[in-house]
Amino acid sequence: MHYWHERKKGFKLKLSFIIFIIVFFSVAATFTLNTLVSFNTQKSSLTNNTLDMNLITAGEISQTTNTILLSMQDSLEAAAEFISDGGSGNQKSAQHQVDFLRASVPYFNSVVLVDSSGTVTAASPEELDIKGSRLTSVQSREALAEKRPLVSDPYMSLTKHMIVLASYPVYSSDGLYMGFVGGTIYLQESNVFQKLLGQQRVNENGSYFYVVDADGNLIFHPEAARIGENVSGNPAVKELLSGRSGKMELTNTLGTSYLAGYSVVPATGWGIIFQTPTENVGDSVDNVISRMALISVPLLVLLLLLALFVSHRLASPINRLASAASRLKRGDATVRELPEARSMIFEAKVLYDTVSAALRTLDERAEVYSRQARTDVLTGLRNRRRMEAIVEDWASQRVPFSVIMIDIDHFKQVNDTFGHQNGDETLRYVAGILVEEKGSMDQCCRYGGEEFAILLPWRSAEQAFELAERIRIRTENGNSPTGQVLTVSLGISEFPAFASDAKALFKQADEALYAAKDGGRNRAVIHRPGKNDALK
């Protein structure tokens, strides 16, 4: 098949080739544009989700660490009270108390009782052989000087261990300072923090966490050789040293880019940083786009082959006409051999329909991607991004509307008791009730987690309350996926009657929702300026 025709003045492209080239570049441009849009959307979404999840994970580790530290202080406080009440009246009793504390509390590698001069009067285990020794470390002197509960920064102890010292002051019954009882944690040996923080692996996606003390020194890190290194120049560590938790994309002290979530441990001022390499997020997006391409490219190839066939068929009468004209010029043919021209109209329509079908197919795929970006995958409701766009549009046009915030009561218990699959079914079940009960113009959205929102244009808070009650009653009396009674709490506010902007509107609806929960759950509350009236 020849796509060009040679003449004395040069090459001339044939019509079929020109049509095919036009179709090819149209399809290629549309596919490229859709791929770029999908890539940017997926990358932005995955980046934000990774930052959110890393912040949540860092917060959970921080909360667990803080709880353990507070529990340590409670244990030391109980021991200090016993000693204060006369439990340290003799050496045997003091030794028994520190032995009991170390054996009964799983936090400490060793326990010491120190008098007001800094001399160790009892130590467990006794194999430490430090009884009668005087503590001279800065941390020990600080505990004696401050005379209050403390958790020290890591330091090298008298027994040549890298430790953290948790101390609690001991006072006599008449208020005389007697010293302190202290529990030590050996950072380089098996201990509660090693189990929680020190024994970790880098996840498959490259995520890991590390811990810094209040001065920015590494306490825990997957690379043990880096423990003790000062990383206060890290942007996230700077935020932690200022007492702030949060999330950010950063470049660490080694020049590597990460998506980091970070959280402060209140009891000590330590910081937890959980981070994922930024390049791994890009790799994940590349994998998604590659899978999309594997699905799309075969279809595109078929469409292009069809376009090639149609373009050839469309140009065939013209080619025959040109060939016949050449033969006529040479005297090798007659006029009766010329093809009929009216067949060209049909073939042009076929080509037009083919190109249109190809472009429609690609546009439909783009619409599918766009719809997926606006829809919550689990429930099929509009997602939070789409909800915010609707609210912004209505607010800018000053359309009066009400909002109902819905939260499934005790949803965590559903997940914990019946599993996450039943939890997902419960979310879909509640979403189905919302869709069936809403009005034709109302917009049902998934706000996040077990929270939903309904936007009601041109409807007052009282009208929204009627819908909220129908939803509440139907949910309570319905057959939930778990077979248990399921209830919801609802908060209602109205724009612009109660709130002047969208931010204030959702804040009011949240306050009403929390008022419903504080009032016993399974109720709807309308936000009123200055008060919340629970209407069940």
PDB file of N, CA and C in Angstrom, residues 301-378:
ATOM      1  N   VAL A 301      -4.987   0.863  19.931  1.00  0.00           N
ATOM      2  CA  VAL A 301      -4.411   0.231  18.740  1.00  0.00           C
ATOM      3  C   VAL A 301      -5.516  -0.265  17.814  1.00  0.00           C
ATOM      4  N   LEU A 302      -6.541  -0.887  18.409  1.00  0.00           N
ATOM      5  CA  LEU A 302      -7.665  -1.361  17.598  1.00  0.00           C
ATOM      6  C   LEU A 302      -8.365  -0.201  16.896  1.00  0.00           C
ATOM      7  N   LEU A 303      -8.527   0.900  17.639  1.00  0.00           N
ATOM      8  CA  LEU A 303      -9.175   2.067  17.045  1.00  0.00           C
ATOM      9  C   LEU A 303      -8.354   2.622  15.885  1.00  0.00           C
ATOM     10  N   LEU A 304      -7.034   2.639  16.054  1.00  0.00           N
ATOM     11  CA  LEU A 304      -6.175   3.155  14.985  1.00  0.00           C
ATOM     12  C   LEU A 304      -6.184   2.236  13.761  1.00  0.00           C
ATOM     13  N   LEU A 305      -6.206   0.924  14.004  1.00  0.00           N
ATOM     14  CA  LEU A 305      -6.299  -0.005  12.874  1.00  0.00           C
ATOM     15  C   LEU A 305      -7.613   0.179  12.121  1.00  0.00           C
ATOM     16  N   LEU A 306      -8.681   0.386  12.888  1.00  0.00           N
ATOM     17  CA  LEU A 306      -9.972   0.641  12.258  1.00  0.00           C
ATOM     18  C   LEU A 306      -9.935   1.943  11.463  1.00  0.00           C
ATOM     19  N   ALA A 307      -9.296   2.968  12.028  1.00  0.00           N
ATOM     20  CA  ALA A 307      -9.193   4.251  11.322  1.00  0.00           C
ATOM     21  C   ALA A 307      -8.390   4.107  10.032  1.00  0.00           C
ATOM     22  N   LEU A 308      -7.336   3.285  10.080  1.00  0.00           N
ATOM     23  CA  LEU A 308      -6.535   3.053   8.876  1.00  0.00           C
ATOM     24  C   LEU A 308      -7.374   2.387   7.785  1.00  0.00           C
ATOM     25  N   PHE A 309      -8.142   1.394   8.205  1.00  0.00           N
ATOM     26  CA  PHE A 309      -8.995   0.695   7.239  1.00  0.00           C
ATOM     27  C   PHE A 309     -10.034   1.633   6.635  1.00  0.00           C
ATOM     28  N   VAL A 310     -10.685   2.416   7.488  1.00  0.00           N
ATOM     29  CA  VAL A 310     -11.739   3.312   7.014  1.00  0.00           C
ATOM     30  C   VAL A 310     -11.157   4.402   6.118  1.00  0.00           C
ATOM     31  N   SER A 311      -9.981   4.936   6.505  1.00  0.00           N
ATOM     32  CA  SER A 311      -9.380   5.983   5.674  1.00  0.00           C
ATOM     33  C   SER A 311      -9.033   5.452   4.288  1.00  0.00           C
ATOM     34  N   HIS A 312      -8.571   4.210   4.246  1.00  0.00           N
ATOM     35  CA  HIS A 312      -8.273   3.613   2.941  1.00  0.00           C
ATOM     36  C   HIS A 312      -9.548   3.437   2.119  1.00  0.00           C
ATOM     37  N   ARG A 313     -10.618   2.952   2.788  1.00  0.00           N
ATOM     38  CA  ARG A 313     -11.878   2.779   2.072  1.00  0.00           C
ATOM     39  C   ARG A 313     -12.452   4.113   1.627  1.00  0.00           C
ATOM     40  N   LEU A 314     -12.295   5.129   2.466  1.00  0.00           N
ATOM     41  CA  LEU A 314     -12.817   6.449   2.115  1.00  0.00           C
ATOM     42  C   LEU A 314     -12.084   7.027   0.905  1.00  0.00           C
ATOM     43  N   ALA A 315     -10.778   6.854   0.869  1.00  0.00           N
ATOM     44  CA  ALA A 315      -9.986   7.437  -0.222  1.00  0.00           C
ATOM     45  C   ALA A 315      -9.965   6.570  -1.471  1.00  0.00           C
ATOM     46  N   SER A 316     -10.469   5.343  -1.353  1.00  0.00           N
ATOM     47  CA  SER A 316     -10.392   4.422  -2.489  1.00  0.00           C
ATOM     48  C   SER A 316     -11.067   4.953  -3.754  1.00  0.00           C
ATOM     49  N   PRO A 317     -12.285   5.506  -3.696  1.00  0.00           N
ATOM     50  CA  PRO A 317     -12.883   6.038  -4.933  1.00  0.00           C
ATOM     51  C   PRO A 317     -12.056   7.161  -5.548  1.00  0.00           C
ATOM     52  N   ILE A 318     -11.491   8.008  -4.685  1.00  0.00           N
ATOM     53  CA  ILE A 318     -10.674   9.100  -5.215  1.00  0.00           C
ATOM     54  C   ILE A 318      -9.413   8.547  -5.857  1.00  0.00           C
ATOM     55  N   ASN A 319      -8.837   7.516  -5.226  1.00  0.00           N
ATOM     56  CA  ASN A 319      -7.649   6.896  -5.820  1.00  0.00           C
ATOM     57  C   ASN A 319      -7.975   6.267  -7.176  1.00  0.00           C
ATOM     58  N   ARG A 320      -9.135   5.600  -7.224  1.00  0.00           N
ATOM     59  CA  ARG A 320      -9.531   5.005  -8.504  1.00  0.00           C
ATOM     60  C   ARG A 320      -9.759   6.084  -9.560  1.00  0.00           C
ATOM     61  N   LEU A 321     -10.349   7.204  -9.062  1.00  0.00           N
ATOM     62  CA  LEU A 321     -10.593   8.303  -9.998  1.00  0.00           C
ATOM     63  C   LEU A 321      -9.274   8.875 -10.509  1.00  0.00           C
ATOM     64  N   ALA A 322      -8.303   9.050  -9.618  1.00  0.00           N
ATOM     65  CA  ALA A 322      -6.999   9.580 -10.026  1.00  0.00           C
ATOM     66  C   ALA A 322      -6.289   8.624 -10.972  1.00  0.00           C
ATOM     67  N   SER A 323      -6.399   7.326 -10.666  1.00  0.00           N
ATOM     68  CA  SER A 323      -5.762   6.331 -11.533  1.00  0.00           C
ATOM     69  C   SER A 323      -6.400   6.328 -12.919  1.00  0.00           C
ATOM     70  N   ALA A 324      -7.728   6.417 -12.907  1.00  0.00           N
ATOM     71  CA  ALA A 324      -8.423   6.435 -14.200  1.00  0.00           C
ATOM     72  C   ALA A 324      -8.078   7.688 -14.987  1.00  0.00           C
ATOM     73  N   ALA A 325      -7.948   8.829 -14.255  1.00  0.00           N
ATOM     74  CA  ALA A 325      -7.593  10.081 -14.938  1.00  0.00           C
ATOM     75  C   ALA A 325      -6.206   9.987 -15.550  1.00  0.00           C
ATOM     76  N   SER A 326      -5.303   9.324 -14.844  1.00  0.00           N
ATOM     77  CA  SER A 326      -3.953   9.149 -15.399  1.00  0.00           C
ATOM     78  C   SER A 326      -3.993   8.295 -16.654  1.00  0.00           C
ATOM     79  N   ARG A 327      -4.795   7.237 -16.587  1.00  0.00           N
ATOM     80  CA  ARG A 327      -4.895   6.381 -17.769  1.00  0.00           C
ATOM     81  C   ARG A 327      -5.540   7.123 -18.936  1.00  0.00           C
ATOM     82  N   LEU A 328      -6.547   7.976 -18.556  1.00  0.00           N
ATOM     83  CA  LEU A 328      -7.169   8.775 -19.619  1.00  0.00           C
ATOM     84  C   LEU A 328      -6.142   9.691 -20.271  1.00  0.00           C
ATOM     85  N   LYS A 329      -5.297  10.291 -19.428  1.00  0.00           N
ATOM     86  CA  LYS A 329      -4.298  11.209 -19.964  1.00  0.00           C
ATOM     87  C   LYS A 329      -3.335  10.494 -20.898  1.00  0.00           C
ATOM     88  N   ARG A 330      -3.044   9.248 -20.512  1.00  0.00           N
ATOM     89  CA  ARG A 330      -2.125   8.477 -21.348  1.00  0.00           C
ATOM     90  C   ARG A 330      -2.836   7.822 -22.536  1.00  0.00           C
ATOM     91  N   GLY A 331      -4.177   7.880 -22.451  1.00  0.00           N
ATOM     92  CA  GLY A 331      -4.939   7.251 -23.529  1.00  0.00           C
ATOM     93  C   GLY A 331      -5.154   5.782 -23.337  1.00  0.00           C
ATOM     94  N   ASP A 332      -4.958   5.294 -22.092  1.00  0.00           N
ATOM     95  CA  ASP A 332      -5.107   3.863 -21.823  1.00  0.00           C
ATOM     96  C   ASP A 332      -6.497   3.502 -21.325  1.00  0.00           C
ATOM     97  N   ALA A 333      -7.392   4.494 -21.107  1.00  0.00           N
ATOM     98  CA  ALA A 333      -8.719   4.199 -20.579  1.00  0.00           C
ATOM     99  C   ALA A 333      -9.726   5.123 -21.217  1.00  0.00           C
ATOM    100  N   THR A 334     -11.019   4.822 -20.913  1.00  0.00           N
ATOM    101  CA  THR A 334     -12.113   5.628 -21.433  1.00  0.00           C
ATOM    102  C   THR A 334     -12.887   6.244 -20.284  1.00  0.00           C
ATOM    103  N   VAL A 335     -13.732   7.201 -20.550  1.00  0.00           N
ATOM    104  CA  VAL A 335     -14.541   7.880 -19.525  1.00  0.00           C
ATOM    105  C   VAL A 335     -15.479   6.911 -18.840  1.00  0.00           C
ATOM    106  N   ARG A 336     -15.939   5.908 -19.560  1.00  0.00           N
ATOM    107  CA  ARG A 336     -16.870   4.957 -18.968  1.00  0.00           C
ATOM    108  C   ARG A 336     -16.245   4.188 -17.798  1.00  0.00           C
ATOM    109  N   GLU A 337     -14.950   4.168 -17.723  1.00  0.00           N
ATOM    110  CA  GLU A 337     -14.274   3.448 -16.642  1.00  0.00           C
ATOM    111  C   GLU A 337     -14.129   4.282 -15.370  1.00  0.00           C
ATOM    112  N   LEU A 338     -14.520   5.551 -15.371  1.00  0.00           N
ATOM    113  CA  LEU A 338     -14.406   6.391 -14.173  1.00  0.00           C
ATOM    114  C   LEU A 338     -15.406   5.931 -13.108  1.00  0.00           C
ATOM    115  N   PRO A 339     -15.017   5.921 -11.809  1.00  0.00           N
ATOM    116  CA  PRO A 339     -15.942   5.502 -10.738  1.00  0.00           C
ATOM    117  C   PRO A 339     -17.011   6.554 -10.500  1.00  0.00           C
ATOM    118  N   GLU A 340     -18.119   6.109  -9.919  1.00  0.00           N
ATOM    119  CA  GLU A 340     -19.193   7.043  -9.597  1.00  0.00           C
ATOM    120  C   GLU A 340     -18.784   7.890  -8.382  1.00  0.00           C
ATOM    121  N   ALA A 341     -19.033   9.165  -8.455  1.00  0.00           N
ATOM    122  CA  ALA A 341     -18.585  10.081  -7.408  1.00  0.00           C
ATOM    123  C   ALA A 341     -19.452  10.032  -6.162  1.00  0.00           C
ATOM    124  N   ARG A 342     -20.730   9.616  -6.294  1.00  0.00           N
ATOM    125  CA  ARG A 342     -21.613   9.698  -5.130  1.00  0.00           C
ATOM    126  C   ARG A 342     -21.212   8.721  -4.009  1.00  0.00           C
ATOM    127  N   SER A 343     -20.408   7.723  -4.292  1.00  0.00           N
ATOM    128  CA  SER A 343     -19.941   6.825  -3.223  1.00  0.00           C
ATOM    129  C   SER A 343     -19.039   7.527  -2.212  1.00  0.00           C
ATOM    130  N   MET A 344     -18.459   8.639  -2.594  1.00  0.00           N
ATOM    131  CA  MET A 344     -17.576   9.371  -1.688  1.00  0.00           C
ATOM    132  C   MET A 344     -18.332   9.929  -0.488  1.00  0.00           C
ATOM    133  N   ILE A 345     -19.558  10.305  -0.643  1.00  0.00           N
ATOM    134  CA  ILE A 345     -20.327  10.880   0.465  1.00  0.00           C
ATOM    135  C   ILE A 345     -20.492   9.848   1.575  1.00  0.00           C
ATOM    136  N   PHE A 346     -20.834   8.645   1.230  1.00  0.00           N
ATOM    137  CA  PHE A 346     -21.008   7.590   2.222  1.00  0.00           C
ATOM    138  C   PHE A 346     -19.702   7.290   2.950  1.00  0.00           C
ATOM    139  N   GLU A 347     -18.615   7.160   2.229  1.00  0.00           N
ATOM    140  CA  GLU A 347     -17.332   6.848   2.845  1.00  0.00           C
ATOM    141  C   GLU A 347     -16.856   7.977   3.752  1.00  0.00           C
ATOM    142  N   ALA A 348     -17.119   9.225   3.351  1.00  0.00           N
ATOM    143  CA  ALA A 348     -16.760  10.346   4.222  1.00  0.00           C
ATOM    144  C   ALA A 348     -17.524  10.274   5.537  1.00  0.00           C
ATOM    145  N   LYS A 349     -18.800   9.878   5.455  1.00  0.00           N
ATOM    146  CA  LYS A 349     -19.604   9.731   6.677  1.00  0.00           C
ATOM    147  C   LYS A 349     -19.059   8.605   7.561  1.00  0.00           C
ATOM    148  N   VAL A 350     -18.645   7.507   6.897  1.00  0.00           N
ATOM    149  CA  VAL A 350     -18.066   6.402   7.668  1.00  0.00           C
ATOM    150  C   VAL A 350     -16.813   6.862   8.416  1.00  0.00           C
ATOM    151  N   LEU A 351     -15.950   7.588   7.723  1.00  0.00           N
ATOM    152  CA  LEU A 351     -14.734   8.093   8.363  1.00  0.00           C
ATOM    153  C   LEU A 351     -15.073   9.029   9.521  1.00  0.00           C
ATOM    154  N   TYR A 352     -16.016   9.922   9.262  1.00  0.00           N
ATOM    155  CA  TYR A 352     -16.412  10.860  10.315  1.00  0.00           C
ATOM    156  C   TYR A 352     -16.944  10.115  11.537  1.00  0.00           C
ATOM    157  N   ASP A 353     -17.799   9.131  11.278  1.00  0.00           N
ATOM    158  CA  ASP A 353     -18.362   8.356  12.397  1.00  0.00           C
ATOM    159  C   ASP A 353     -17.281   7.603  13.153  1.00  0.00           C
ATOM    160  N   THR A 354     -16.287   7.079  12.424  1.00  0.00           N
ATOM    161  CA  THR A 354     -15.217   6.323  13.081  1.00  0.00           C
ATOM    162  C   THR A 354     -14.383   7.215  13.993  1.00  0.00           C
ATOM    163  N   VAL A 355     -13.992   8.372  13.458  1.00  0.00           N
ATOM    164  CA  VAL A 355     -13.199   9.299  14.272  1.00  0.00           C
ATOM    165  C   VAL A 355     -14.007   9.771  15.472  1.00  0.00           C
ATOM    166  N   SER A 356     -15.279  10.089  15.202  1.00  0.00           N
ATOM    167  CA  SER A 356     -16.133  10.540  16.301  1.00  0.00           C
ATOM    168  C   SER A 356     -16.259   9.460  17.367  1.00  0.00           C
ATOM    169  N   ALA A 357     -16.423   8.206  16.920  1.00  0.00           N
ATOM    170  CA  ALA A 357     -16.532   7.108  17.883  1.00  0.00           C
ATOM    171  C   ALA A 357     -15.256   6.968  18.695  1.00  0.00           C
ATOM    172  N   ALA A 358     -14.105   7.108  18.026  1.00  0.00           N
ATOM    173  CA  ALA A 358     -12.828   6.998  18.743  1.00  0.00           C
ATOM    174  C   ALA A 358     -12.685   8.096  19.784  1.00  0.00           C
ATOM    175  N   LEU A 359     -13.004   9.328  19.368  1.00  0.00           N
ATOM    176  CA  LEU A 359     -12.875  10.446  20.299  1.00  0.00           C
ATOM    177  C   LEU A 359     -13.885  10.335  21.433  1.00  0.00           C
ATOM    178  N   ARG A 360     -15.120   9.861  21.084  1.00  0.00           N
ATOM    179  CA  ARG A 360     -16.119   9.691  22.139  1.00  0.00           C
ATOM    180  C   ARG A 360     -15.662   8.647  23.148  1.00  0.00           C
ATOM    181  N   THR A 361     -15.056   7.578  22.641  1.00  0.00           N
ATOM    182  CA  THR A 361     -14.569   6.539  23.549  1.00  0.00           C
ATOM    183  C   THR A 361     -13.538   7.096  24.523  1.00  0.00           C
ATOM    184  N   LEU A 362     -12.613   7.879  24.014  1.00  0.00           N
ATOM    185  CA  LEU A 362     -11.586   8.464  24.877  1.00  0.00           C
ATOM    186  C   LEU A 362     -12.184   9.487  25.829  1.00  0.00           C
ATOM    187  N   ASP A 363     -13.154  10.285  25.316  1.00  0.00           N
ATOM    188  CA  ASP A 363     -13.801  11.267  26.188  1.00  0.00           C
ATOM    189  C   ASP A 363     -14.580  10.575  27.299  1.00  0.00           C
ATOM    190  N   GLU A 364     -15.212   9.431  26.953  1.00  0.00           N
ATOM    191  CA  GLU A 364     -15.948   8.692  27.974  1.00  0.00           C
ATOM    192  C   GLU A 364     -14.995   8.162  29.038  1.00  0.00           C
ATOM    193  N   ARG A 365     -13.822   7.723  28.632  1.00  0.00           N
ATOM    194  CA  ARG A 365     -12.834   7.267  29.612  1.00  0.00           C
ATOM    195  C   ARG A 365     -12.375   8.421  30.491  1.00  0.00           C
ATOM    196  N   ALA A 366     -12.197   9.594  29.867  1.00  0.00           N
ATOM    197  CA  ALA A 366     -11.822  10.771  30.657  1.00  0.00           C
ATOM    198  C   ALA A 366     -12.920  11.117  31.648  1.00  0.00           C
ATOM    199  N   GLU A 367     -14.196  10.958  31.211  1.00  0.00           N
ATOM    200  CA  GLU A 367     -15.315  11.239  32.108  1.00  0.00           C
ATOM    201  C   GLU A 367     -15.347  10.247  33.262  1.00  0.00           C
ATOM    202  N   VAL A 368     -14.999   8.970  32.958  1.00  0.00           N
ATOM    203  CA  VAL A 368     -14.939   7.964  34.025  1.00  0.00           C
ATOM    204  C   VAL A 368     -13.885   8.352  35.053  1.00  0.00           C
ATOM    205  N   TYR A 369     -12.694   8.774  34.574  1.00  0.00           N
ATOM    206  CA  TYR A 369     -11.637   9.184  35.504  1.00  0.00           C
ATOM    207  C   TYR A 369     -12.087  10.391  36.321  1.00  0.00           C
ATOM    208  N   SER A 370     -12.745  11.348  35.641  1.00  0.00           N
ATOM    209  CA  SER A 370     -13.211  12.550  36.337  1.00  0.00           C
ATOM    210  C   SER A 370     -14.263  12.197  37.380  1.00  0.00           C
ATOM    211  N   ARG A 371     -15.184  11.259  37.008  1.00  0.00           N
ATOM    212  CA  ARG A 371     -16.221  10.856  37.952  1.00  0.00           C
ATOM    213  C   ARG A 371     -15.614  10.161  39.159  1.00  0.00           C
ATOM    214  N   GLN A 372     -14.586   9.348  38.908  1.00  0.00           N
ATOM    215  CA  GLN A 372     -13.923   8.669  40.020  1.00  0.00           C
ATOM    216  C   GLN A 372     -13.273   9.668  40.969  1.00  0.00           C
ATOM    217  N   ALA A 373     -12.772  10.776  40.413  1.00  0.00           N
ATOM    218  CA  ALA A 373     -12.146  11.802  41.256  1.00  0.00           C
ATOM    219  C   ALA A 373     -13.175  12.542  42.100  1.00  0.00           C
ATOM    220  N   ARG A 374     -14.479  12.493  41.681  1.00  0.00           N
ATOM    221  CA  ARG A 374     -15.521  13.212  42.418  1.00  0.00           C
ATOM    222  C   ARG A 374     -16.329  12.309  43.337  1.00  0.00           C
ATOM    223  N   THR A 375     -16.125  10.998  43.259  1.00  0.00           N
ATOM    224  CA  THR A 375     -17.003  10.052  43.939  1.00  0.00           C
ATOM    225  C   THR A 375     -16.232   9.247  44.971  1.00  0.00           C
ATOM    226  N   ASP A 376     -16.869   9.009  46.115  1.00  0.00           N
ATOM    227  CA  ASP A 376     -16.307   8.125  47.130  1.00  0.00           C
ATOM    228  C   ASP A 376     -16.449   6.683  46.652  1.00  0.00           C
ATOM    229  N   VAL A 377     -15.336   5.960  46.586  1.00  0.00           N
ATOM    230  CA  VAL A 377     -15.329   4.625  45.992  1.00  0.00           C
ATOM    231  C   VAL A 377     -16.176   3.648  46.800  1.00  0.00           C
ATOM    232  N   LEU A 378     -16.129   3.733  48.121  1.00  0.00           N
ATOM    233  CA  LEU A 378     -16.807   2.751  48.966  1.00  0.00           C
ATOM    234  C   LEU A 378     -18.320   2.887  48.905  1.00  0.00           C
TER     235      LEU A 378
END
